[in-house]
C-alpha cells in the first residue's frame, strides 16, 4: 500500500509540474517540482528554536541539502518503484542475522542500500514492509515476529534489530507482545526513533501518528528495551525536540549535520551495526563450542 500511494504521489507531482511548465514556462515547472525542498527548509529552520542547544546554521544547511537528496531518493524512487528490488537474504552457513524495520509512511525499499551491503557480506537479512500504512503500531508486531523467527531458524541466534524512526516503537510493541517467547533479549539499534514522542506527529495522519504524539497514553504504556543503541541528531526535522529520540537507559549516539532520513546513510550507524554483528557472531561461536563440549562422545 505504501508503494502504491507513493507512486501516485510521484505521478501527481510530475503532472502538476508539466502543467505549470506548459502554461507558464519550464523554469516554473522545475520550480514547482522542487517545492518539497522549500517545505523541508522550514522544518530545519524551526529547529533553531525547538532544540537546546540550537544547531548552527551551517549544520542545518548541510543537513537540509543531504535531506533533499535522501528524501527524493526514498520517496520518489526506492520506495515507490524499488520496494522489492533487493530480496531478503538467507545464505547457507550464516552465523548472524539482521532484521531491518522501516518507519512511518515508508516500506522496505528504505533499506535497499543496507540490504545490498549486508548481502555482499554474507549476512542473513530480512526487511519486512509493515502494513497497514496508517494503522496502529501494535499491528506490526506479528510481522516483526515472523521476521525474527525466520532469522532465528536460519542462524540459530537472535538477530540484531535495526529500526528507523517509527520502527523503533514498532520493535518495542513487538517485544511487549512476543518478548516472553524468546530466551534472549535482542541487540537493538534505533535511528531517529521518537521514543519519547515528537511534536511533528501532530501533523501526521492515522492511528500510528497519534500514538507517536508527545504525552500519548499509548507511548506512556510502551515498555523499554534492555540493549539499545539510540542514534539521534540535533538536525532532525521529524523527531524533535532532539532528546525525544533517546530511549531512557540506552546508549545514545549523536550524529551532527544530518537530517531524519540521512541517519540511515550515516557511517556511525553502519559502524555500530558492524560491531553488533561481530559481537553476535562471537556469542554464536561460543554457544556452539559450549554445546559441542557438553555433548558426550562415543568411544
Short mmCIF file of C-alpha atoms in Angstrom, two decimals:
data_model
loop_
_atom_site.label_atom_id
_atom_site.label_comp_id
_atom_site.label_asym_id
_atom_site.label_seq_id
_atom_site.Cartn_x
_atom_site.Cartn_y
_atom_site.Cartn_z
CA UNK A 1 0.00 0.00 0.00
CA UNK A 2 2.81 2.44 0.87
CA UNK A 3 4.46 1.88 -2.51
CA UNK A 4 1.19 2.40 -4.38
CA UNK A 5 0.42 5.64 -2.56
CA UNK A 6 3.91 6.95 -3.21
CA UNK A 7 3.72 6.06 -6.92
CA UNK A 8 0.51 8.09 -7.13
CA UNK A 9 2.21 10.99 -5.35
CA UNK A 10 5.19 10.93 -7.73
CA UNK A 11 2.89 10.94 -10.76
CA UNK A 12 0.79 13.78 -9.35
CA UNK A 13 3.93 15.87 -8.73
CA UNK A 14 5.12 15.26 -12.28
CA UNK A 15 1.70 16.06 -13.76
CA UNK A 16 1.45 19.34 -11.84
CA UNK A 17 4.99 20.33 -12.83
CA UNK A 18 4.26 19.57 -16.51
CA UNK A 19 1.03 21.56 -16.37
CA UNK A 20 2.71 24.57 -14.77
CA UNK A 21 5.64 24.32 -17.17
CA UNK A 22 3.45 24.12 -20.26
CA UNK A 23 1.44 27.18 -19.23
CA UNK A 24 3.98 29.45 -17.57
CA UNK A 25 7.37 28.22 -18.77
CA UNK A 26 9.54 25.22 -17.97
CA UNK A 27 11.55 27.13 -15.38
CA UNK A 28 8.38 27.49 -13.32
CA UNK A 29 7.65 23.80 -13.87
CA UNK A 30 11.02 22.82 -12.44
CA UNK A 31 10.48 25.19 -9.54
CA UNK A 32 7.12 23.52 -8.83
CA UNK A 33 8.78 20.10 -8.86
CA UNK A 34 11.28 21.32 -6.29
CA UNK A 35 8.78 22.82 -3.85
CA UNK A 36 9.40 19.96 -1.44
CA UNK A 37 12.90 21.36 -0.83
CA UNK A 38 11.35 24.62 0.40
CA UNK A 39 8.97 22.75 2.70
CA UNK A 40 11.90 20.78 4.10
CA UNK A 41 13.79 24.00 4.73
CA UNK A 42 11.01 25.23 7.03
CA UNK A 43 11.34 22.03 9.07
CA UNK A 44 15.04 22.69 9.62
CA UNK A 45 14.71 26.40 10.39
CA UNK A 46 12.29 25.73 13.27
CA UNK A 47 14.95 23.60 14.99
CA UNK A 48 16.82 26.80 15.88
CA UNK A 49 14.05 27.48 18.41
CA UNK A 50 12.97 23.93 19.28
CA UNK A 51 16.32 22.34 20.22
CA UNK A 52 18.57 23.48 23.05
CA UNK A 53 21.40 23.98 22.47
CA UNK A 54 20.36 25.06 18.99
CA UNK A 55 22.22 23.58 15.99
CA UNK A 56 24.24 26.10 14.00
CA UNK A 57 23.10 27.43 10.64
CA UNK A 58 25.98 25.64 8.92
CA UNK A 59 24.91 22.28 10.35
CA UNK A 60 21.30 22.90 9.40
CA UNK A 61 22.26 23.84 5.85
CA UNK A 62 24.32 20.68 5.40
CA UNK A 63 21.55 18.56 6.90
CA UNK A 64 18.92 20.18 4.66
CA UNK A 65 20.98 19.62 1.48
CA UNK A 66 21.54 15.97 2.36
CA UNK A 67 17.90 15.50 3.27
CA UNK A 68 16.67 16.90 -0.06
CA UNK A 69 18.66 14.17 -1.82
CA UNK A 70 17.85 11.40 0.68
CA UNK A 71 14.12 12.10 0.75
CA UNK A 72 13.88 12.37 -3.04
CA UNK A 73 15.68 9.04 -3.46
CA UNK A 74 13.46 7.40 -0.84
CA UNK A 75 10.02 8.75 -1.73
CA UNK A 76 10.38 9.23 -5.49
CA UNK A 77 12.42 6.17 -6.41
CA UNK A 78 13.33 3.44 -3.93
CA UNK A 79 10.06 3.11 -2.02
CA UNK A 80 7.51 3.61 -4.81
CA UNK A 81 9.34 1.72 -7.57
CA UNK A 82 12.09 -0.42 -5.96
CA UNK A 83 10.43 -1.89 -2.88
CA UNK A 84 11.40 -5.46 -3.78
CA UNK A 85 14.50 -4.72 -5.87
CA UNK A 86 16.73 -6.28 -3.20
CA UNK A 87 15.34 -9.50 -1.78
CA UNK A 88 15.75 -10.87 1.74
CA UNK A 89 18.93 -12.92 2.04
CA UNK A 90 19.28 -16.22 3.92
CA UNK A 91 22.64 -17.66 2.79
CA UNK A 92 23.81 -21.09 3.86
CA UNK A 93 26.11 -21.03 6.86
CA UNK A 94 25.24 -17.52 8.01
CA UNK A 95 26.07 -17.18 11.70
CA UNK A 96 24.44 -13.80 12.29
CA UNK A 97 21.29 -12.09 11.10
CA UNK A 98 19.78 -8.62 10.86
CA UNK A 99 16.16 -7.52 10.82
CA UNK A 100 15.61 -4.07 9.28
CA UNK A 101 12.45 -2.21 10.27
CA UNK A 102 11.36 0.93 8.40
CA UNK A 103 9.48 3.94 9.70
CA UNK A 104 6.26 5.89 9.18
CA UNK A 105 4.93 6.10 5.59
CA UNK A 106 7.85 4.02 4.30
CA UNK A 107 8.48 0.43 3.19
CA UNK A 108 11.40 -1.99 2.94
CA UNK A 109 12.81 -0.09 -0.05
CA UNK A 110 14.09 2.40 2.54
CA UNK A 111 16.82 -0.14 3.34
CA UNK A 112 17.97 -1.03 -0.19
CA UNK A 113 21.45 0.36 0.42
CA UNK A 114 21.96 -1.61 3.62
CA UNK A 115 20.38 -4.73 2.09
CA UNK A 116 22.96 -4.71 -0.72
CA UNK A 117 25.87 -4.20 1.67
CA UNK A 118 24.72 -6.94 4.06
CA UNK A 119 24.15 -9.37 1.20
CA UNK A 120 27.69 -8.69 -0.01
CA UNK A 121 28.96 -9.57 3.48
CA UNK A 122 27.06 -12.86 3.53
CA UNK A 123 24.87 -11.75 6.44
CA UNK A 124 21.35 -13.13 6.75
CA UNK A 125 18.96 -10.20 6.48
CA UNK A 126 15.17 -9.77 6.41
CA UNK A 127 13.35 -6.48 5.80
CA UNK A 128 9.54 -6.57 6.08
CA UNK A 129 7.15 -3.92 4.77
CA UNK A 130 4.81 -3.06 7.63
CA UNK A 131 1.11 -2.71 6.87
CA UNK A 132 -1.36 -1.08 7.19
CA UNK A 133 0.41 2.16 6.37
CA UNK A 134 -1.57 4.31 8.81
CA UNK A 135 -2.77 1.67 11.26
CA UNK A 136 -1.82 1.04 14.88
CA UNK A 137 1.84 0.37 15.58
CA UNK A 138 0.70 -2.68 17.57
CA UNK A 139 -0.48 -4.22 14.27
CA UNK A 140 3.16 -4.55 13.11
CA UNK A 141 4.25 -6.83 15.97
CA UNK A 142 3.31 -10.12 14.30
CA UNK A 143 5.12 -9.23 11.05
CA UNK A 144 8.25 -8.40 13.03
CA UNK A 145 7.94 -11.65 14.96
CA UNK A 146 7.71 -13.59 11.69
CA UNK A 147 10.94 -11.98 10.50
CA UNK A 148 12.72 -12.68 13.79
CA UNK A 149 11.61 -16.31 13.69
CA UNK A 150 12.88 -16.73 10.11
CA UNK A 151 16.30 -15.46 11.10
CA UNK A 152 16.37 -17.47 14.33
CA UNK A 153 15.59 -20.67 12.44
CA UNK A 154 18.29 -19.93 9.88
CA UNK A 155 21.16 -18.74 12.09
CA UNK A 156 20.29 -20.23 15.48
CA UNK A 157 20.69 -16.84 17.18
CA UNK A 158 18.60 -13.77 17.92
CA UNK A 159 19.20 -11.29 15.08
CA UNK A 160 20.38 -7.73 15.52
CA UNK A 161 17.32 -5.50 15.15
CA UNK A 162 17.82 -2.17 13.40
CA UNK A 163 14.97 0.32 13.08
CA UNK A 164 14.48 3.76 11.61
CA UNK A 165 12.02 6.31 13.01
CA UNK A 166 8.65 4.74 13.95
CA UNK A 167 10.27 1.32 13.52
CA UNK A 168 11.92 1.71 16.92
CA UNK A 169 8.49 1.97 18.56
CA UNK A 170 7.29 -1.00 16.50
CA UNK A 171 10.13 -3.05 17.99
CA UNK A 172 9.10 -2.08 21.50
CA UNK A 173 5.47 -3.02 20.69
CA UNK A 174 6.74 -6.35 19.28
CA UNK A 175 8.70 -7.06 22.46
CA UNK A 176 5.64 -6.30 24.60
CA UNK A 177 3.63 -8.90 22.67
CA UNK A 178 6.25 -11.55 21.89
CA UNK A 179 9.16 -10.97 24.26
CA UNK A 180 8.10 -13.71 26.68
CA UNK A 181 8.51 -16.26 23.88
CA UNK A 182 12.24 -15.56 23.44
CA UNK A 183 15.08 -16.83 25.60
CA UNK A 184 17.35 -13.87 24.91
CA UNK A 185 16.74 -10.14 24.60
CA UNK A 186 17.76 -8.60 21.26
CA UNK A 187 20.52 -6.13 20.47
CA UNK A 188 18.67 -3.11 19.06
CA UNK A 189 19.84 -0.10 17.05
CA UNK A 190 17.37 2.75 16.53
CA UNK A 191 17.90 5.65 14.15
CA UNK A 192 15.85 8.76 14.89
CA UNK A 193 13.07 6.87 16.68
CA UNK A 194 10.57 9.01 18.63
CA UNK A 195 10.97 7.04 21.85
CA UNK A 196 9.53 9.94 23.84
CA UNK A 197 7.18 11.14 21.09
CA UNK A 198 7.62 14.01 18.67
CA UNK A 199 5.98 17.38 18.11
CA UNK A 200 5.65 16.65 14.39
CA UNK A 201 3.30 13.70 14.96
CA UNK A 202 0.51 16.23 15.44
CA UNK A 203 0.73 16.86 11.67
CA UNK A 204 0.56 13.15 10.75
CA UNK A 205 -2.38 11.02 9.66
CA UNK A 206 -3.56 7.73 11.11
CA UNK A 207 -3.52 5.82 14.37
CA UNK A 208 0.26 5.41 14.33
CA UNK A 209 0.80 9.17 14.08
CA UNK A 210 -1.49 9.72 17.08
CA UNK A 211 0.45 7.11 19.05
CA UNK A 212 3.70 8.99 18.40
CA UNK A 213 2.45 12.29 19.82
CA UNK A 214 4.22 13.56 22.89
CA UNK A 215 2.38 12.56 26.05
CA UNK A 216 0.19 9.94 24.35
CA UNK A 217 -1.24 7.24 26.64
CA UNK A 218 -0.08 4.54 24.20
CA UNK A 219 3.52 5.74 24.33
CA UNK A 220 3.47 6.02 28.11
CA UNK A 221 2.46 2.35 28.41
CA UNK A 222 5.10 1.10 25.97
CA UNK A 223 7.93 -0.87 27.63
CA UNK A 224 11.58 -0.17 27.02
CA UNK A 225 14.31 -2.50 25.74
CA UNK A 226 17.45 -3.51 27.60
CA UNK A 227 20.21 -3.40 24.98
CA UNK A 228 19.74 -0.36 22.72
CA UNK A 229 21.98 2.00 20.77
CA UNK A 230 19.88 5.09 20.07
CA UNK A 231 21.13 7.38 17.29
CA UNK A 232 19.87 10.95 17.26
CA UNK A 233 20.67 14.23 15.58
CA UNK A 234 20.05 17.86 16.62
CA UNK A 235 19.11 18.45 12.96
CA UNK A 236 16.17 16.01 12.97
CA UNK A 237 13.26 17.84 11.33
CA UNK A 238 10.84 14.97 12.06
CA UNK A 239 11.67 13.80 15.59
CA UNK A 240 12.04 16.79 17.87
CA UNK A 241 12.91 18.12 20.34
CA UNK A 242 16.09 16.18 19.63
CA UNK A 243 16.27 14.42 23.00
CA UNK A 244 12.99 12.59 22.30
CA UNK A 245 14.96 10.15 20.10
CA UNK A 246 16.86 8.87 23.15
CA UNK A 247 15.34 5.90 24.94
CA UNK A 248 15.98 6.16 28.69
CA UNK A 249 18.63 3.62 29.66
CA UNK A 250 20.00 3.30 26.11
CA UNK A 251 23.45 4.15 24.75
CA UNK A 252 22.87 7.47 22.93
CA UNK A 253 24.90 8.40 19.83
CA UNK A 254 24.80 11.93 18.47
CA UNK A 255 25.28 12.47 14.73
CA UNK A 256 25.71 16.07 13.58
CA UNK A 257 24.71 17.80 10.33
CA UNK A 258 22.32 15.09 9.10
CA UNK A 259 18.54 15.08 8.95
CA UNK A 260 15.99 12.42 9.80
CA UNK A 261 16.30 10.36 6.61
CA UNK A 262 20.05 10.91 6.46
CA UNK A 263 20.62 8.91 9.65
CA UNK A 264 20.23 5.72 7.61
CA UNK A 265 23.18 6.78 5.45
CA UNK A 266 25.40 7.73 8.39
CA UNK A 267 28.76 5.98 8.72
CA UNK A 268 28.33 5.95 12.50
CA UNK A 269 25.15 3.86 12.35
CA UNK A 270 26.69 1.40 9.89
CA UNK A 271 29.78 1.01 12.09
CA UNK A 272 27.56 0.30 15.10
CA UNK A 273 25.74 -2.42 13.16
CA UNK A 274 29.07 -4.00 12.18
CA UNK A 275 30.18 -4.02 15.81
CA UNK A 276 26.88 -5.60 16.86
CA UNK A 277 27.24 -8.30 14.19
CA UNK A 278 30.76 -9.12 15.35
CA UNK A 279 29.52 -9.46 18.93
CA UNK A 280 26.63 -11.64 17.78
CA UNK A 281 28.99 -13.87 15.80
CA UNK A 282 31.27 -14.32 18.81
CA UNK A 283 28.33 -15.25 21.04
CA UNK A 284 27.07 -17.77 18.49
CA UNK A 285 30.54 -19.34 18.20
CA UNK A 286 30.87 -19.59 21.98
CA UNK A 287 27.42 -21.15 22.29
CA UNK A 288 28.31 -23.68 19.60
CA UNK A 289 31.57 -24.56 21.34
CA UNK A 290 29.82 -24.97 24.69
CA UNK A 291 27.22 -27.23 23.08
CA UNK A 292 29.94 -29.35 21.49
CA UNK A 293 31.82 -29.74 24.78
CA UNK A 294 28.66 -30.72 26.65
CA UNK A 295 27.76 -33.44 24.11
CA UNK A 296 29.22 -36.82 25.15
CA UNK A 297 31.38 -38.52 22.55
CA UNK A 298 31.00 -42.14 21.58
CA UNK A 299 34.01 -44.34 22.26
#
